[in-house]
Short mmCIF file of C-alpha atoms in Angstrom, two decimals:
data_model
loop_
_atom_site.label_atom_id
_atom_site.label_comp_id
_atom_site.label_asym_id
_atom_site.label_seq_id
_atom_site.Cartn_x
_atom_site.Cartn_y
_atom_site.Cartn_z
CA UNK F 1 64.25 -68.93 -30.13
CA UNK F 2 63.14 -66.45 -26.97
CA UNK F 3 63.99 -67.71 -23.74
CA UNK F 4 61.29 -66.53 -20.29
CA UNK F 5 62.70 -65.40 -17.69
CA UNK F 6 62.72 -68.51 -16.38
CA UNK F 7 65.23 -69.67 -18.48
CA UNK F 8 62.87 -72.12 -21.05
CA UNK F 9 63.60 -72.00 -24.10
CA UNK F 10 59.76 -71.25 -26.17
CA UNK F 11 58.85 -72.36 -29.93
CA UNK F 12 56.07 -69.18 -28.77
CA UNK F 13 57.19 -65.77 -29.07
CA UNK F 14 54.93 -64.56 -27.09
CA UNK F 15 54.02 -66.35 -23.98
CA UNK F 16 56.12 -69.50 -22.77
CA UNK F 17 55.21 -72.49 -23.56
CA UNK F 18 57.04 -74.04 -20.68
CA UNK F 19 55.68 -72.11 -17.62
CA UNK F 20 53.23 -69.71 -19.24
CA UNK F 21 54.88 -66.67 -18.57
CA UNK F 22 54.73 -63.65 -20.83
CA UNK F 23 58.00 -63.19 -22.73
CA UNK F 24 59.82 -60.00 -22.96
CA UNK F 25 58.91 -57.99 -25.74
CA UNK F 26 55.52 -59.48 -26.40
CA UNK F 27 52.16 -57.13 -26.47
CA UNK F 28 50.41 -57.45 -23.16
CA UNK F 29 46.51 -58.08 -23.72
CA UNK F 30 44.68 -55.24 -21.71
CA UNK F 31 41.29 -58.09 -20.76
CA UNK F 32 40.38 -61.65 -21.26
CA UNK F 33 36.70 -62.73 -22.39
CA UNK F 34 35.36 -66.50 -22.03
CA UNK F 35 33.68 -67.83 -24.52
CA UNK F 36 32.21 -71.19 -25.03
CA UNK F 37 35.43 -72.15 -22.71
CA UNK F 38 37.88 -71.01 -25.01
CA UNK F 39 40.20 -68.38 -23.57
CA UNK F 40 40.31 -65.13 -26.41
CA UNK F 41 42.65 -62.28 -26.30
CA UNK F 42 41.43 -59.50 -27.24
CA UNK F 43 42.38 -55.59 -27.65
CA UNK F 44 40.10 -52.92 -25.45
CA UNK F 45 37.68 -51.08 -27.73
CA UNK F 46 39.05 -48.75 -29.54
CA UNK F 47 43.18 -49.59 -28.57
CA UNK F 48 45.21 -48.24 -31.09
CA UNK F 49 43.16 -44.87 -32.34
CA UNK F 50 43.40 -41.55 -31.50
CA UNK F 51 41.21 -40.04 -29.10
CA UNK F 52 39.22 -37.08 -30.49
CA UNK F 53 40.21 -33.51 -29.74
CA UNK F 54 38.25 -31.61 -27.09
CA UNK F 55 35.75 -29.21 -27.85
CA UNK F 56 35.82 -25.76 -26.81
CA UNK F 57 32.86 -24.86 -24.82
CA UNK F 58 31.27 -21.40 -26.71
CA UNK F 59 31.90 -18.50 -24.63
CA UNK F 60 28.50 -17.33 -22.63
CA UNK F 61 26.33 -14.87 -23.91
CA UNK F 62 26.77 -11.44 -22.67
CA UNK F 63 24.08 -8.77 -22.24
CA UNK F 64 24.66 -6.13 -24.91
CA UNK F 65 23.95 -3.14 -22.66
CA UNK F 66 26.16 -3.46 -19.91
CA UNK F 67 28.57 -7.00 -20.56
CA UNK F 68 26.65 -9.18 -18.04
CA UNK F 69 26.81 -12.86 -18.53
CA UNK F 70 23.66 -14.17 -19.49
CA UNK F 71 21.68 -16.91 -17.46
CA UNK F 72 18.13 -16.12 -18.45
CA UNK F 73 15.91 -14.35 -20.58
CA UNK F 74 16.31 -11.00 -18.67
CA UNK F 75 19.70 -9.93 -17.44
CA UNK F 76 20.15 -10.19 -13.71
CA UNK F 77 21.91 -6.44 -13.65
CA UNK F 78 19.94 -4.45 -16.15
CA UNK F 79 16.72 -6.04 -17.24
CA UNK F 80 17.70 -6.64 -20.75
CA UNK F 81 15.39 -8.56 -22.82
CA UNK F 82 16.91 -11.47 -24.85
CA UNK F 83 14.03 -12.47 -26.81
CA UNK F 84 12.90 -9.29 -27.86
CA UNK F 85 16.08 -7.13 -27.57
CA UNK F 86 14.99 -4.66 -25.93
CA UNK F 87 15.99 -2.63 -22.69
CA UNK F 88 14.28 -2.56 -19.56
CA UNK F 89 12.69 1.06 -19.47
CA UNK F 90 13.67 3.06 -16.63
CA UNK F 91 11.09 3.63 -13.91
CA UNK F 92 9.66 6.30 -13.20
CA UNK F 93 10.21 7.96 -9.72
CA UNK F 94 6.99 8.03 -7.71
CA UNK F 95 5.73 11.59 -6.28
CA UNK F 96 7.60 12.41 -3.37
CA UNK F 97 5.27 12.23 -0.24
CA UNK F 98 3.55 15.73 0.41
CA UNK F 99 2.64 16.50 4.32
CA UNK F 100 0.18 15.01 6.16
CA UNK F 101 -3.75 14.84 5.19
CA UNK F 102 -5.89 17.75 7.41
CA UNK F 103 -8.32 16.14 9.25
CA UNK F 104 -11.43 18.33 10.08
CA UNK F 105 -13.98 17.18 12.60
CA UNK F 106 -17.13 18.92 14.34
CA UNK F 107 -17.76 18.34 18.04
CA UNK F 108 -21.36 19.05 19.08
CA UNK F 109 -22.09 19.77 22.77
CA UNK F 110 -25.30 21.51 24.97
CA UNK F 111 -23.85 24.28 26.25
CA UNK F 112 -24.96 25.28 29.77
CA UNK F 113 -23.20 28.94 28.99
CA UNK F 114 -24.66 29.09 25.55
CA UNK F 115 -28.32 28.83 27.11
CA UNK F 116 -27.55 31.10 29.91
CA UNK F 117 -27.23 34.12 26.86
CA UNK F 118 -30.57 33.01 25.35
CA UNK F 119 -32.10 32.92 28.12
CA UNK F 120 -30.62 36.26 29.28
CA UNK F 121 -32.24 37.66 26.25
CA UNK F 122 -35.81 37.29 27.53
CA UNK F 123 -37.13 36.24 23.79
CA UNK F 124 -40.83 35.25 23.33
CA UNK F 125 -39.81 31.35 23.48
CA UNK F 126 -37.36 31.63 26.38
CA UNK F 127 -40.09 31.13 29.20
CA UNK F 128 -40.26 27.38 27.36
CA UNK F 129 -36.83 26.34 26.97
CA UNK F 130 -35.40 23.62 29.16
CA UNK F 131 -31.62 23.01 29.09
CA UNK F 132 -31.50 19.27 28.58
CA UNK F 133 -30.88 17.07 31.25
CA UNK F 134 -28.62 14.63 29.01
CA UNK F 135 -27.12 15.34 25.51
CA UNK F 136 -24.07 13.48 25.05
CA UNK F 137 -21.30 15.17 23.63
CA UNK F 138 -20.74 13.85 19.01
CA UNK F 139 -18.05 14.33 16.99
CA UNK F 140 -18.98 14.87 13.13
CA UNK F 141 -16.02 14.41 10.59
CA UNK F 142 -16.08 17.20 8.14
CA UNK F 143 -15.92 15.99 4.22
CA UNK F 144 -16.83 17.39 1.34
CA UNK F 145 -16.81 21.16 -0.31
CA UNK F 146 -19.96 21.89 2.03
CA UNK F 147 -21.55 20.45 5.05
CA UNK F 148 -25.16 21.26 5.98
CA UNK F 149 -25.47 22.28 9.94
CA UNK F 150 -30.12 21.95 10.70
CA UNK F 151 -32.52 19.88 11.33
CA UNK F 152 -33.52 16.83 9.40
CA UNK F 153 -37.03 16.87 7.34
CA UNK F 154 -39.05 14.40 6.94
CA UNK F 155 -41.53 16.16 4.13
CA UNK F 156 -38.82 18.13 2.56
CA UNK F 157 -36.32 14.57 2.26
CA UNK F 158 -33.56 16.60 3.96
CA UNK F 159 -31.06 15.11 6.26
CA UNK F 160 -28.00 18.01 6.56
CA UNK F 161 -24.71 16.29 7.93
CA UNK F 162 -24.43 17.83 11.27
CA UNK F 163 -28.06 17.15 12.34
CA UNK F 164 -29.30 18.55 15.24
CA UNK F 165 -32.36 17.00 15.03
CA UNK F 166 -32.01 14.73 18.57
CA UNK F 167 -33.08 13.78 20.23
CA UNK F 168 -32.98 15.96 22.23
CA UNK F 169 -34.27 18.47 19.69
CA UNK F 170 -33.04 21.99 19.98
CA UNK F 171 -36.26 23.69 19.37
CA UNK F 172 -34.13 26.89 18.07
CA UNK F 173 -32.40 25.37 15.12
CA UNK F 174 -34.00 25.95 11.62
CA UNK F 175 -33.72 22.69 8.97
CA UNK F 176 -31.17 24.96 6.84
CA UNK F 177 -29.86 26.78 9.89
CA UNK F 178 -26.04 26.97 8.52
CA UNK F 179 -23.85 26.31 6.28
CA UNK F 180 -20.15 25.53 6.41
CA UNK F 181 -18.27 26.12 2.93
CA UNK F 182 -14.25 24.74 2.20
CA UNK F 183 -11.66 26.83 1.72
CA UNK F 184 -8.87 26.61 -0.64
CA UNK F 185 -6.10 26.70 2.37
CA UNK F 186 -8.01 24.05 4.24
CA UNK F 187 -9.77 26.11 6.67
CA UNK F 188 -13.90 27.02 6.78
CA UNK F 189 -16.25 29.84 5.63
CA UNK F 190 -19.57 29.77 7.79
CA UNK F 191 -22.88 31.32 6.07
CA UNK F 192 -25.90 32.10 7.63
CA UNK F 193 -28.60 31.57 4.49
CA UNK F 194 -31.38 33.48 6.66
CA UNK F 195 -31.68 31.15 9.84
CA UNK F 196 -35.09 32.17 12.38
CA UNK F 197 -33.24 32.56 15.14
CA UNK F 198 -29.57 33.57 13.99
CA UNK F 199 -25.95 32.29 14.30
CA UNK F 200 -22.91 33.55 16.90
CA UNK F 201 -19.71 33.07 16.65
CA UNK F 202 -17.17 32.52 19.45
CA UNK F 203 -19.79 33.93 22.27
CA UNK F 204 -20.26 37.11 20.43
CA UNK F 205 -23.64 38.63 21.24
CA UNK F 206 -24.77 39.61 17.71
CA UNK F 207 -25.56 37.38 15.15
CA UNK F 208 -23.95 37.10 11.92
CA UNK F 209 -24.62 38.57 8.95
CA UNK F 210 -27.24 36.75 6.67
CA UNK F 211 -25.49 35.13 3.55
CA UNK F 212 -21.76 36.87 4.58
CA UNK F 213 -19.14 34.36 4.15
CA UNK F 214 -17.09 33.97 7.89
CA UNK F 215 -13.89 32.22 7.82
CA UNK F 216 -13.70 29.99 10.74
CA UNK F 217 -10.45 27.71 11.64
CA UNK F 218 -9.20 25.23 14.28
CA UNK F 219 -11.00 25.66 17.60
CA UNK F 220 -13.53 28.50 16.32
CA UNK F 221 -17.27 27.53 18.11
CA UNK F 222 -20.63 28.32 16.25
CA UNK F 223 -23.53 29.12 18.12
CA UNK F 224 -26.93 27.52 16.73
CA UNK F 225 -30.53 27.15 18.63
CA UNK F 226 -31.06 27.59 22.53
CA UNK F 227 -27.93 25.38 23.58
CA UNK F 228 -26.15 24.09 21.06
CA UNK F 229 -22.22 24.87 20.22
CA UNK F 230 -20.50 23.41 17.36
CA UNK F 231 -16.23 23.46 17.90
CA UNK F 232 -14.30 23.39 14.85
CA UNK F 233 -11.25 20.74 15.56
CA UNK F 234 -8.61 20.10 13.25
CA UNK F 235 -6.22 16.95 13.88
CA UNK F 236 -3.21 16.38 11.80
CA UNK F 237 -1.26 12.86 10.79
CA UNK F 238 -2.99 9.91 9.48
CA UNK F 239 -6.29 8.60 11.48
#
């Protein structure tokens, strides 16, 4: 019969049934459950079986093009397209930025000198012809293939885009007095299309030739009327 530790001799081969204790060699319960206050030994759930074998996780999908583990639809290095399997396509490079954009303007100004020469000139209108007493200085941006230098025209529906209509009027300017044309290279071509009382150029004393193209560039002045004096300006850079 086993003996405990104790020395008692058990009928029990398992746990003494002197003092209780558990006797060498006997399976040790892993929990106890109460039920209905009976005490029940019982085995853990699932003692005695094999635990399964681990699963290998699947290796992660790589991107086809250029090996890069996938974590989305696209691939984070190349743009690859999972769903549809295609490649990103390859942008395009933009157009490389060209110089600056010209920017021609017209300033407008009565010009005391200007008048002198007219008057100098002792036409049949000069006895008449005032300089004016105020005539703020403009500034006209040039646009277009052809700007329009007169006098607006109320019957005719004519505004041109550098009017010189006032006030204060310049009595010499015709409603088509002048015409400024583009140029390929970015510069001007005045034209005179038959004005009454002629165009100058640069304080020259004769007029211009009637419908003969005159190139004109950055600080070039056109003479119109009794006192007026257009100055070609070019400014470069954005505005």
């Amino acid at each position: 019969m086993p003996v405990c530790g104790k020395g008692h001799v058990s009928a029990a081969d398992d746990y003494c049934d002197v003092c209780g204790d558990l006797l060498e060699g006997a399976p040790r319960a892993e929990f106890t459950m109460v039920e209905r206050g009976a005490v029940v030994i019982a085995d853990p759930p699932g003692a005695g079986t094999a635990p399964p074998p681990a699963q290998e996780e699947p290796a992660p999908e790589e991107c086809p093009d250029c090996g890069t583990p996938r974590s989305g639809r696209f691939c984070e290095n190349c743009g690859y397209d999972f769903a549809t399997g295609t490649a990103q396509a390859p942008e395009e490079p933009g157009p490389e930025p060209g110089p600056p954009a010209a920017r021609w303007s017209a300033v407008i100004t009565a010009d005391r000198e200007y008048y002198a020469s007219v008057i100098a000139q002792e036409g049949p209108d000069s006895a008449s012809l005032e300089f004016p007493p105020y005539c703020p200085e403009r500034r006209v941006p040039l646009a277009g293939e052809q700007i329009r230098i007169g006098r607006r025209s109320g019957s005719r529906r004519s505004v041109p885009e550098i009017d010189l209509g006032g006030p204060p009027e310049d009595p010499g300017v015709s409603h088509l007095h002048a015409v400024l044309l583009a140029r390929p290279d970015g510069g001007w071509l005045l034209v005179d299309p038959g004005s009454t009382n002629g165009t100058t150029v640069n304080g020259a004393a004769d007029p211009v030739a009637v419908n003969t193209p005159v190139p004109l560039g950055d600080g070039d002045r056109v003479h119109v009327g009794a006192w007026t004096t257009i100055t070609l300006s070019l400014e470069e850079g954005p505005p």
